[in-house]
Amino acid sequence: MAHGRFDRRARALAARLADAGCVAPQEEADELIEAAAGDHDRLQRLVARRVDGEPLAWVTGTVTFAGNRVRINPGVYVPRPQTEPLVDRAIELLPDGGLAADLCTGSGAIAVALRQARPKSRVVATDIDPDACRCAEENGVEVFAGPLAEPLPIELRGRFDVVIAVVPYVPTDALVYLPRDVREYEPLLALDGGKDGLGVLVPAVWAGAELLHGGGTLLLELGGDEDRGLADVFEAAGFDAPRRHEDEDGDLRGVEAKRRPSSAPALG
Ligand SMILES: C[S@@+](CC[C@H](N)C(=O)[O-])C[C@H]1O[C@@H](n2cnc3c(N)ncnc32)[C@H](O)[C@@H]1O
């Protein structure tokens, strides 16, 4: 009987979430009920926040990313499923006992996935936003506060096997096309890639060149035709021609590029 009541409550909640425009109302209802842990008043407060458009992960405090449950504090970018294939590739490339960097780590979700899959490796991360650094730390990530490679210990430079970065890469004039919830809630610092979207991507290529050893790989998430704008930068920074990662619709989702063994130290 209690089970039937629970189902009815979940269905009513799902209907309310659907009315508010949530695209996966049943799953969201289940997550909110779980987060409320049987506290009716708390459930009402959580639902009200979600109906207002606040990201589900901020309301529940967690998200599952690459198979790991990760804490997401309000104000911190919510990791996206579309990033997971790039993370899978980074895991393939990272030897056990290797060294990896997750630049622009946000909640630290990518670093958590790398460390989980390669427990003997050292995974370090950076982010410019103190709230993101705090969240990554709460997720157990070894995080350094500051831009791209800058805050990482000098003795690690030139020793990384893998560098991965999901930097802000949405061109400023395309921000307006993002879903309303994203625009209204998620931090601009996590999204805005500047005039052509390359404002952080270009320095990220140079950061990768500085960190990787010859034969190490840089993986970047990007979109549109941003790979074209980076081709010369990869060449100048001492990388082989980058390989495109596309999704099932053929849309560009990322690139990976190998640092040339013989290249001179990067001066980016
Ligand atoms: C799109 S979010 C990605 C977060 C995380 N990697 C993920 O996939 O969930 C970009 C992150 O980059 C950070 N950021 C923006 N500019 C930065 C910079 N110049 N150096 C380091 N981090 C930066 C933001 O604070 C934000 O956390």
PDB file of C-alpha atoms and ligand atoms in Angstrom:
ATOM      1  CA  MET A   1       0.000   0.000   0.000  1.00  0.00           C
ATOM      2  CA  ALA A   2       2.746   2.402   1.048  1.00  0.00           C
ATOM      3  CA  HIS A   3       4.442   1.598  -2.239  1.00  0.00           C
ATOM      4  CA  GLY A   4       1.281   2.579  -4.179  1.00  0.00           C
ATOM      5  CA  ARG A   5       1.122   5.905  -2.323  1.00  0.00           C
ATOM      6  CA  PHE A   6       4.775   6.508  -3.119  1.00  0.00           C
ATOM      7  CA  ASP A   7       4.147   5.821  -6.819  1.00  0.00           C
ATOM      8  CA  ARG A   8       1.186   8.192  -6.863  1.00  0.00           C
ATOM      9  CA  ARG A   9       3.276  10.921  -5.220  1.00  0.00           C
ATOM     10  CA  ALA A  10       6.124  10.374  -7.708  1.00  0.00           C
ATOM     11  CA  ARG A  11       3.679  10.529 -10.620  1.00  0.00           C
ATOM     12  CA  ALA A  12       2.079  13.746  -9.332  1.00  0.00           C
ATOM     13  CA  LEU A  13       5.493  15.288  -8.856  1.00  0.00           C
ATOM     14  CA  ALA A  14       6.586  14.185 -12.342  1.00  0.00           C
ATOM     15  CA  ALA A  15       3.470  15.836 -13.812  1.00  0.00           C
ATOM     16  CA  ARG A  16       4.321  19.078 -12.010  1.00  0.00           C
ATOM     17  CA  LEU A  17       7.903  18.962 -13.292  1.00  0.00           C
ATOM     18  CA  ALA A  18       6.674  18.220 -16.843  1.00  0.00           C
ATOM     19  CA  ASP A  19       4.381  21.269 -16.640  1.00  0.00           C
ATOM     20  CA  ALA A  20       7.410  23.326 -15.615  1.00  0.00           C
ATOM     21  CA  GLY A  21       9.209  22.187 -18.779  1.00  0.00           C
ATOM     22  CA  CYS A  22      11.556  19.523 -17.368  1.00  0.00           C
ATOM     23  CA  VAL A  23      12.517  17.100 -20.143  1.00  0.00           C
ATOM     24  CA  ALA A  24      12.961  13.965 -17.977  1.00  0.00           C
ATOM     25  CA  PRO A  25      10.291  14.554 -15.309  1.00  0.00           C
ATOM     26  CA  GLN A  26      10.008  10.968 -14.017  1.00  0.00           C
ATOM     27  CA  GLU A  27      13.766  10.596 -13.463  1.00  0.00           C
ATOM     28  CA  GLU A  28      13.924  14.044 -11.878  1.00  0.00           C
ATOM     29  CA  ALA A  29      11.012  13.237  -9.576  1.00  0.00           C
ATOM     30  CA  ASP A  30      12.808  10.081  -8.418  1.00  0.00           C
ATOM     31  CA  GLU A  31      16.037  12.016  -7.775  1.00  0.00           C
ATOM     32  CA  LEU A  32      14.263  14.769  -5.832  1.00  0.00           C
ATOM     33  CA  ILE A  33      12.388  12.235  -3.691  1.00  0.00           C
ATOM     34  CA  GLU A  34      15.669  10.464  -2.950  1.00  0.00           C
ATOM     35  CA  ALA A  35      17.407  13.747  -2.059  1.00  0.00           C
ATOM     36  CA  ALA A  36      14.573  14.700   0.323  1.00  0.00           C
ATOM     37  CA  ALA A  37      15.125  11.424   2.215  1.00  0.00           C
ATOM     38  CA  GLY A  38      11.523  11.184   3.431  1.00  0.00           C
ATOM     39  CA  ASP A  39      11.305  14.814   4.662  1.00  0.00           C
ATOM     40  CA  HIS A  40       8.083  16.173   3.106  1.00  0.00           C
ATOM     41  CA  ASP A  41       8.869  19.873   3.751  1.00  0.00           C
ATOM     42  CA  ARG A  42      12.343  19.485   2.333  1.00  0.00           C
ATOM     43  CA  LEU A  43      10.874  17.845  -0.784  1.00  0.00           C
ATOM     44  CA  GLN A  44       8.564  20.836  -1.291  1.00  0.00           C
ATOM     45  CA  ARG A  45      11.521  23.232  -1.014  1.00  0.00           C
ATOM     46  CA  LEU A  46      13.630  21.198  -3.474  1.00  0.00           C
ATOM     47  CA  VAL A  47      10.762  20.969  -5.971  1.00  0.00           C
ATOM     48  CA  ALA A  48      10.135  24.723  -5.767  1.00  0.00           C
ATOM     49  CA  ARG A  49      13.802  25.405  -6.603  1.00  0.00           C
ATOM     50  CA  ARG A  50      13.694  23.003  -9.551  1.00  0.00           C
ATOM     51  CA  VAL A  51      10.411  24.435 -10.863  1.00  0.00           C
ATOM     52  CA  ASP A  52      12.071  27.864 -10.743  1.00  0.00           C
ATOM     53  CA  GLY A  53      14.640  26.489 -13.190  1.00  0.00           C
ATOM     54  CA  GLU A  54      17.620  25.857 -10.899  1.00  0.00           C
ATOM     55  CA  PRO A  55      19.783  22.992 -12.284  1.00  0.00           C
ATOM     56  CA  LEU A  56      18.732  19.624 -10.849  1.00  0.00           C
ATOM     57  CA  ALA A  57      22.295  18.846  -9.733  1.00  0.00           C
ATOM     58  CA  TRP A  58      22.399  22.033  -7.631  1.00  0.00           C
ATOM     59  CA  VAL A  59      19.062  21.147  -6.038  1.00  0.00           C
ATOM     60  CA  THR A  60      19.983  17.536  -5.205  1.00  0.00           C
ATOM     61  CA  GLY A  61      23.677  18.352  -4.618  1.00  0.00           C
ATOM     62  CA  THR A  62      24.973  15.533  -6.811  1.00  0.00           C
ATOM     63  CA  VAL A  63      25.171  14.218 -10.347  1.00  0.00           C
ATOM     64  CA  THR A  64      26.322  10.925 -11.821  1.00  0.00           C
ATOM     65  CA  PHE A  65      29.102  11.532 -14.320  1.00  0.00           C
ATOM     66  CA  ALA A  66      31.079   8.773 -16.066  1.00  0.00           C
ATOM     67  CA  GLY A  67      29.661   6.290 -13.574  1.00  0.00           C
ATOM     68  CA  ASN A  68      30.722   8.249 -10.476  1.00  0.00           C
ATOM     69  CA  ARG A  69      28.492  10.137  -8.091  1.00  0.00           C
ATOM     70  CA  VAL A  70      29.955  13.647  -7.852  1.00  0.00           C
ATOM     71  CA  ARG A  71      29.059  16.485  -5.501  1.00  0.00           C
ATOM     72  CA  ILE A  72      27.933  19.691  -7.285  1.00  0.00           C
ATOM     73  CA  ASN A  73      27.692  22.862  -5.225  1.00  0.00           C
ATOM     74  CA  PRO A  74      25.338  25.654  -6.319  1.00  0.00           C
ATOM     75  CA  GLY A  75      27.209  28.024  -8.636  1.00  0.00           C
ATOM     76  CA  VAL A  76      29.459  25.317 -10.094  1.00  0.00           C
ATOM     77  CA  TYR A  77      29.138  24.113 -13.718  1.00  0.00           C
ATOM     78  CA  VAL A  78      27.202  20.857 -14.001  1.00  0.00           C
ATOM     79  CA  PRO A  79      29.223  18.233 -15.935  1.00  0.00           C
ATOM     80  CA  ARG A  80      27.485  17.107 -19.145  1.00  0.00           C
ATOM     81  CA  PRO A  81      27.025  13.566 -20.501  1.00  0.00           C
ATOM     82  CA  GLN A  82      28.380  14.792 -23.863  1.00  0.00           C
ATOM     83  CA  THR A  83      31.819  15.124 -22.202  1.00  0.00           C
ATOM     84  CA  GLU A  84      31.964  11.441 -21.211  1.00  0.00           C
ATOM     85  CA  PRO A  85      33.350  10.041 -24.514  1.00  0.00           C
ATOM     86  CA  LEU A  86      36.318  12.448 -24.291  1.00  0.00           C
ATOM     87  CA  VAL A  87      36.919  11.299 -20.715  1.00  0.00           C
ATOM     88  CA  ASP A  88      36.779   7.634 -21.837  1.00  0.00           C
ATOM     89  CA  ARG A  89      39.458   8.441 -24.397  1.00  0.00           C
ATOM     90  CA  ALA A  90      41.610  10.192 -21.785  1.00  0.00           C
ATOM     91  CA  ILE A  91      41.349   7.078 -19.602  1.00  0.00           C
ATOM     92  CA  GLU A  92      42.467   4.899 -22.540  1.00  0.00           C
ATOM     93  CA  LEU A  93      45.510   7.126 -23.013  1.00  0.00           C
ATOM     94  CA  LEU A  94      46.477   7.376 -19.336  1.00  0.00           C
ATOM     95  CA  PRO A  95      48.804   4.585 -18.221  1.00  0.00           C
ATOM     96  CA  ASP A  96      48.291   3.227 -14.724  1.00  0.00           C
ATOM     97  CA  GLY A  97      50.849   5.033 -12.600  1.00  0.00           C
ATOM     98  CA  GLY A  98      50.803   7.928 -15.083  1.00  0.00           C
ATOM     99  CA  LEU A  99      50.276  11.660 -14.639  1.00  0.00           C
ATOM    100  CA  ALA A 100      47.208  13.587 -15.845  1.00  0.00           C
ATOM    101  CA  ALA A 101      45.914  17.142 -15.589  1.00  0.00           C
ATOM    102  CA  ASP A 102      42.297  18.269 -15.771  1.00  0.00           C
ATOM    103  CA  LEU A 103      42.404  21.993 -16.579  1.00  0.00           C
ATOM    104  CA  CYS A 104      39.241  24.027 -15.894  1.00  0.00           C
ATOM    105  CA  THR A 105      38.064  21.227 -13.618  1.00  0.00           C
ATOM    106  CA  GLY A 106      34.845  22.809 -12.276  1.00  0.00           C
ATOM    107  CA  SER A 107      33.411  20.274  -9.814  1.00  0.00           C
ATOM    108  CA  GLY A 108      36.387  17.987 -10.496  1.00  0.00           C
ATOM    109  CA  ALA A 109      34.152  15.386 -12.177  1.00  0.00           C
ATOM    110  CA  ILE A 110      36.679  14.554 -14.910  1.00  0.00           C
ATOM    111  CA  ALA A 111      39.552  14.252 -12.441  1.00  0.00           C
ATOM    112  CA  VAL A 112      37.405  11.939 -10.285  1.00  0.00           C
ATOM    113  CA  ALA A 113      36.679   9.717 -13.323  1.00  0.00           C
ATOM    114  CA  LEU A 114      40.363   9.543 -14.296  1.00  0.00           C
ATOM    115  CA  ARG A 115      41.479   8.684 -10.784  1.00  0.00           C
ATOM    116  CA  GLN A 116      38.713   6.121 -10.362  1.00  0.00           C
ATOM    117  CA  ALA A 117      39.723   4.350 -13.586  1.00  0.00           C
ATOM    118  CA  ARG A 118      43.495   4.651 -13.023  1.00  0.00           C
ATOM    119  CA  PRO A 119      43.888   4.565  -9.241  1.00  0.00           C
ATOM    120  CA  LYS A 120      47.699   4.375  -9.369  1.00  0.00           C
ATOM    121  CA  SER A 121      47.947   7.549 -11.447  1.00  0.00           C
ATOM    122  CA  ARG A 122      48.344  11.063 -10.101  1.00  0.00           C
ATOM    123  CA  VAL A 123      45.612  13.386 -11.338  1.00  0.00           C
ATOM    124  CA  VAL A 124      45.899  17.120 -10.674  1.00  0.00           C
ATOM    125  CA  ALA A 125      43.417  19.824 -11.594  1.00  0.00           C
ATOM    126  CA  THR A 126      43.115  23.599 -11.863  1.00  0.00           C
ATOM    127  CA  ASP A 127      40.311  26.138 -11.965  1.00  0.00           C
ATOM    128  CA  ILE A 128      40.189  29.898 -11.804  1.00  0.00           C
ATOM    129  CA  ASP A 129      36.959  29.987  -9.759  1.00  0.00           C
ATOM    130  CA  PRO A 130      37.388  29.550  -5.966  1.00  0.00           C
ATOM    131  CA  ASP A 131      33.881  28.002  -5.669  1.00  0.00           C
ATOM    132  CA  ALA A 132      34.792  25.398  -8.270  1.00  0.00           C
ATOM    133  CA  CYS A 133      38.104  24.669  -6.506  1.00  0.00           C
ATOM    134  CA  ARG A 134      36.249  24.167  -3.198  1.00  0.00           C
ATOM    135  CA  CYS A 135      33.785  21.794  -4.849  1.00  0.00           C
ATOM    136  CA  ALA A 136      36.575  19.818  -6.563  1.00  0.00           C
ATOM    137  CA  GLU A 137      38.382  19.561  -3.239  1.00  0.00           C
ATOM    138  CA  GLU A 138      35.195  18.239  -1.613  1.00  0.00           C
ATOM    139  CA  ASN A 139      35.179  15.603  -4.347  1.00  0.00           C
ATOM    140  CA  GLY A 140      38.665  14.574  -3.244  1.00  0.00           C
ATOM    141  CA  VAL A 141      40.513  16.161  -6.179  1.00  0.00           C
ATOM    142  CA  GLU A 142      44.074  17.538  -5.877  1.00  0.00           C
ATOM    143  CA  VAL A 143      43.200  20.983  -7.169  1.00  0.00           C
ATOM    144  CA  PHE A 144      45.251  24.158  -7.653  1.00  0.00           C
ATOM    145  CA  ALA A 145      43.582  27.567  -7.930  1.00  0.00           C
ATOM    146  CA  GLY A 146      44.502  29.673 -10.951  1.00  0.00           C
ATOM    147  CA  PRO A 147      44.391  29.880 -14.727  1.00  0.00           C
ATOM    148  CA  LEU A 148      45.091  26.774 -16.846  1.00  0.00           C
ATOM    149  CA  ALA A 149      48.619  25.403 -16.206  1.00  0.00           C
ATOM    150  CA  GLU A 150      49.849  28.384 -14.196  1.00  0.00           C
ATOM    151  CA  PRO A 151      49.225  27.165 -10.620  1.00  0.00           C
ATOM    152  CA  LEU A 152      50.670  23.658 -11.163  1.00  0.00           C
ATOM    153  CA  PRO A 153      54.005  22.824  -9.506  1.00  0.00           C
ATOM    154  CA  ILE A 154      56.950  23.682 -11.744  1.00  0.00           C
ATOM    155  CA  GLU A 155      58.517  20.235 -11.312  1.00  0.00           C
ATOM    156  CA  LEU A 156      55.524  18.595 -13.054  1.00  0.00           C
ATOM    157  CA  ARG A 157      55.926  20.555 -16.289  1.00  0.00           C
ATOM    158  CA  GLY A 158      56.849  18.417 -19.309  1.00  0.00           C
ATOM    159  CA  ARG A 159      55.944  15.222 -17.434  1.00  0.00           C
ATOM    160  CA  PHE A 160      52.242  14.741 -18.129  1.00  0.00           C
ATOM    161  CA  ASP A 161      50.908  11.793 -20.149  1.00  0.00           C
ATOM    162  CA  VAL A 162      47.452  13.296 -20.614  1.00  0.00           C
ATOM    163  CA  VAL A 163      46.009  16.803 -20.326  1.00  0.00           C
ATOM    164  CA  ILE A 164      42.259  17.223 -20.687  1.00  0.00           C
ATOM    165  CA  ALA A 165      40.350  20.502 -20.628  1.00  0.00           C
ATOM    166  CA  VAL A 166      36.708  21.459 -20.931  1.00  0.00           C
ATOM    167  CA  VAL A 167      37.248  25.209 -21.093  1.00  0.00           C
ATOM    168  CA  PRO A 168      34.522  27.805 -21.715  1.00  0.00           C
ATOM    169  CA  TYR A 169      34.114  27.689 -25.494  1.00  0.00           C
ATOM    170  CA  VAL A 170      30.708  29.174 -26.366  1.00  0.00           C
ATOM    171  CA  PRO A 171      31.214  32.272 -28.569  1.00  0.00           C
ATOM    172  CA  THR A 172      29.867  35.302 -26.701  1.00  0.00           C
ATOM    173  CA  ASP A 173      27.218  36.074 -29.303  1.00  0.00           C
ATOM    174  CA  ALA A 174      25.959  32.430 -29.190  1.00  0.00           C
ATOM    175  CA  LEU A 175      25.345  32.489 -25.406  1.00  0.00           C
ATOM    176  CA  VAL A 176      21.842  33.741 -26.120  1.00  0.00           C
ATOM    177  CA  TYR A 177      20.970  30.400 -27.787  1.00  0.00           C
ATOM    178  CA  LEU A 178      21.738  28.334 -24.668  1.00  0.00           C
ATOM    179  CA  PRO A 179      18.730  26.926 -22.779  1.00  0.00           C
ATOM    180  CA  ARG A 180      17.144  29.473 -20.449  1.00  0.00           C
ATOM    181  CA  ASP A 181      18.103  27.555 -17.260  1.00  0.00           C
ATOM    182  CA  VAL A 182      21.745  27.464 -18.325  1.00  0.00           C
ATOM    183  CA  ARG A 183      21.809  31.180 -19.172  1.00  0.00           C
ATOM    184  CA  GLU A 184      20.048  32.230 -16.003  1.00  0.00           C
ATOM    185  CA  TYR A 185      21.878  30.032 -13.532  1.00  0.00           C
ATOM    186  CA  GLU A 186      25.230  28.675 -14.678  1.00  0.00           C
ATOM    187  CA  PRO A 187      28.279  30.945 -14.289  1.00  0.00           C
ATOM    188  CA  LEU A 188      29.314  32.958 -17.335  1.00  0.00           C
ATOM    189  CA  LEU A 189      32.930  32.247 -16.415  1.00  0.00           C
ATOM    190  CA  ALA A 190      32.270  28.573 -17.232  1.00  0.00           C
ATOM    191  CA  LEU A 191      30.615  29.222 -20.595  1.00  0.00           C
ATOM    192  CA  ASP A 192      31.829  32.374 -22.331  1.00  0.00           C
ATOM    193  CA  GLY A 193      34.645  31.608 -24.768  1.00  0.00           C
ATOM    194  CA  GLY A 194      34.949  35.182 -26.025  1.00  0.00           C
ATOM    195  CA  LYS A 195      34.293  36.645 -29.471  1.00  0.00           C
ATOM    196  CA  ASP A 196      35.090  33.526 -31.556  1.00  0.00           C
ATOM    197  CA  GLY A 197      34.899  30.948 -28.733  1.00  0.00           C
ATOM    198  CA  LEU A 198      38.686  30.523 -28.817  1.00  0.00           C
ATOM    199  CA  GLY A 199      39.541  32.924 -25.974  1.00  0.00           C
ATOM    200  CA  VAL A 200      40.483  30.142 -23.532  1.00  0.00           C
ATOM    201  CA  LEU A 201      40.959  27.327 -26.082  1.00  0.00           C
ATOM    202  CA  VAL A 202      44.076  28.946 -27.598  1.00  0.00           C
ATOM    203  CA  PRO A 203      45.884  29.401 -24.250  1.00  0.00           C
ATOM    204  CA  ALA A 204      44.767  25.855 -23.326  1.00  0.00           C
ATOM    205  CA  VAL A 205      46.718  24.483 -26.315  1.00  0.00           C
ATOM    206  CA  TRP A 206      49.831  26.326 -25.117  1.00  0.00           C
ATOM    207  CA  ALA A 207      49.229  25.121 -21.566  1.00  0.00           C
ATOM    208  CA  GLY A 208      49.045  21.542 -22.874  1.00  0.00           C
ATOM    209  CA  ALA A 209      52.326  22.039 -24.745  1.00  0.00           C
ATOM    210  CA  GLU A 210      53.978  23.240 -21.560  1.00  0.00           C
ATOM    211  CA  LEU A 211      52.727  20.319 -19.455  1.00  0.00           C
ATOM    212  CA  LEU A 212      52.959  17.282 -21.757  1.00  0.00           C
ATOM    213  CA  HIS A 213      56.027  15.200 -22.481  1.00  0.00           C
ATOM    214  CA  GLY A 214      56.739  14.271 -26.119  1.00  0.00           C
ATOM    215  CA  GLY A 215      54.111  11.694 -27.126  1.00  0.00           C
ATOM    216  CA  GLY A 216      51.657  12.896 -24.444  1.00  0.00           C
ATOM    217  CA  THR A 217      48.140  13.844 -25.551  1.00  0.00           C
ATOM    218  CA  LEU A 218      45.996  16.944 -25.154  1.00  0.00           C
ATOM    219  CA  LEU A 219      42.210  16.487 -25.299  1.00  0.00           C
ATOM    220  CA  LEU A 220      39.941  19.505 -25.653  1.00  0.00           C
ATOM    221  CA  GLU A 221      36.169  19.744 -25.763  1.00  0.00           C
ATOM    222  CA  LEU A 222      34.896  22.229 -28.358  1.00  0.00           C
ATOM    223  CA  GLY A 223      32.139  22.696 -30.896  1.00  0.00           C
ATOM    224  CA  GLY A 224      31.034  24.299 -34.162  1.00  0.00           C
ATOM    225  CA  ASP A 225      34.097  24.502 -36.384  1.00  0.00           C
ATOM    226  CA  GLU A 226      36.410  25.697 -33.625  1.00  0.00           C
ATOM    227  CA  ASP A 227      38.997  23.050 -34.572  1.00  0.00           C
ATOM    228  CA  ARG A 228      39.759  25.072 -37.732  1.00  0.00           C
ATOM    229  CA  GLY A 229      40.673  28.112 -35.691  1.00  0.00           C
ATOM    230  CA  LEU A 230      43.074  25.987 -33.623  1.00  0.00           C
ATOM    231  CA  ALA A 231      44.918  24.133 -36.428  1.00  0.00           C
ATOM    232  CA  ASP A 232      47.772  26.677 -36.681  1.00  0.00           C
ATOM    233  CA  VAL A 233      48.000  26.990 -32.912  1.00  0.00           C
ATOM    234  CA  PHE A 234      48.489  23.223 -32.508  1.00  0.00           C
ATOM    235  CA  GLU A 235      51.206  23.289 -35.160  1.00  0.00           C
ATOM    236  CA  ALA A 236      53.013  26.264 -33.594  1.00  0.00           C
ATOM    237  CA  ALA A 237      52.791  24.745 -30.108  1.00  0.00           C
ATOM    238  CA  GLY A 238      54.498  21.531 -31.245  1.00  0.00           C
ATOM    239  CA  PHE A 239      51.598  19.113 -31.726  1.00  0.00           C
ATOM    240  CA  ASP A 240      50.830  16.649 -34.500  1.00  0.00           C
ATOM    241  CA  ALA A 241      47.707  17.454 -36.515  1.00  0.00           C
ATOM    242  CA  PRO A 242      44.717  17.059 -34.166  1.00  0.00           C
ATOM    243  CA  ARG A 243      42.139  14.286 -34.549  1.00  0.00           C
ATOM    244  CA  ARG A 244      38.468  15.249 -34.440  1.00  0.00           C
ATOM    245  CA  HIS A 245      35.964  13.626 -32.085  1.00  0.00           C
ATOM    246  CA  GLU A 246      32.424  13.692 -33.463  1.00  0.00           C
ATOM    247  CA  ASP A 247      29.119  12.597 -31.962  1.00  0.00           C
ATOM    248  CA  GLU A 248      26.616  10.273 -33.662  1.00  0.00           C
ATOM    249  CA  ASP A 249      25.201  13.236 -35.619  1.00  0.00           C
ATOM    250  CA  GLY A 250      28.643  14.058 -37.007  1.00  0.00           C
ATOM    251  CA  ASP A 251      28.917  17.222 -34.888  1.00  0.00           C
ATOM    252  CA  LEU A 252      32.337  18.197 -33.562  1.00  0.00           C
ATOM    253  CA  ARG A 253      32.642  17.485 -29.821  1.00  0.00           C
ATOM    254  CA  GLY A 254      36.371  17.515 -29.209  1.00  0.00           C
ATOM    255  CA  VAL A 255      39.899  17.156 -30.516  1.00  0.00           C
ATOM    256  CA  GLU A 256      42.937  15.241 -29.395  1.00  0.00           C
ATOM    257  CA  ALA A 257      46.506  16.016 -30.392  1.00  0.00           C
ATOM    258  CA  LYS A 258      49.814  14.375 -29.604  1.00  0.00           C
ATOM    259  CA  ARG A 259      52.775  16.480 -28.489  1.00  0.00           C
ATOM    260  CA  ARG A 260      55.663  15.945 -30.916  1.00  0.00           C
ATOM    261  CA  PRO A 261      58.624  14.275 -29.190  1.00  0.00           C
ATOM    262  CA  SER A 262      61.242  16.422 -30.877  1.00  0.00           C
ATOM    263  CA  SER A 263      59.619  19.831 -30.456  1.00  0.00           C
ATOM    264  CA  ALA A 264      61.441  22.586 -28.643  1.00  0.00           C
ATOM    265  CA  PRO A 265      60.064  23.668 -25.249  1.00  0.00           C
ATOM    266  CA  ALA A 266      56.857  25.636 -25.711  1.00  0.00           C
ATOM    267  CA  LEU A 267      57.007  29.362 -25.107  1.00  0.00           C
ATOM    268  CA  GLY A 268      53.253  30.094 -25.168  1.00  0.00           C
TER     269      GLY A 268
HETATM  270  C1  LIG B   1      32.705  24.448 -18.969  1.00  0.00           C
HETATM  271  S1  LIG B   1      33.245  24.419 -17.304  1.00  0.00           S
HETATM  272  C2  LIG B   1      33.915  22.760 -17.251  1.00  0.00           C
HETATM  273  C3  LIG B   1      34.024  22.181 -15.872  1.00  0.00           C
HETATM  274  C4  LIG B   1      34.400  20.721 -15.838  1.00  0.00           C
HETATM  275  N1  LIG B   1      35.627  20.455 -16.540  1.00  0.00           N
HETATM  276  C5  LIG B   1      33.283  19.871 -16.385  1.00  0.00           C
HETATM  277  O1  LIG B   1      33.374  19.383 -17.525  1.00  0.00           O
HETATM  278  O2  LIG B   1      32.300  19.694 -15.661  1.00  0.00           O
HETATM  279  C6  LIG B   1      34.660  25.457 -17.411  1.00  0.00           C
HETATM  280  C7  LIG B   1      35.381  25.719 -16.102  1.00  0.00           C
HETATM  281  O3  LIG B   1      36.540  26.495 -16.438  1.00  0.00           O
HETATM  282  C8  LIG B   1      36.775  27.446 -15.426  1.00  0.00           C
HETATM  283  N2  LIG B   1      37.617  28.480 -16.061  1.00  0.00           N
HETATM  284  C9  LIG B   1      37.223  29.510 -16.870  1.00  0.00           C
HETATM  285  N3  LIG B   1      38.313  30.165 -17.329  1.00  0.00           N
HETATM  286  C10 LIG B   1      39.401  29.544 -16.797  1.00  0.00           C
HETATM  287  C11 LIG B   1      40.806  29.725 -16.913  1.00  0.00           C
HETATM  288  N4  LIG B   1      41.325  30.706 -17.673  1.00  0.00           N
HETATM  289  N5  LIG B   1      41.632  28.910 -16.225  1.00  0.00           N
HETATM  290  C12 LIG B   1      41.124  27.901 -15.442  1.00  0.00           C
HETATM  291  N6  LIG B   1      39.804  27.681 -15.302  1.00  0.00           N
HETATM  292  C13 LIG B   1      38.960  28.470 -15.985  1.00  0.00           C
HETATM  293  C14 LIG B   1      35.416  27.843 -14.943  1.00  0.00           C
HETATM  294  O4  LIG B   1      35.479  28.368 -13.632  1.00  0.00           O
HETATM  295  C15 LIG B   1      34.647  26.511 -15.042  1.00  0.00           C
HETATM  296  O5  LIG B   1      34.687  25.828 -13.825  1.00  0.00           O
END
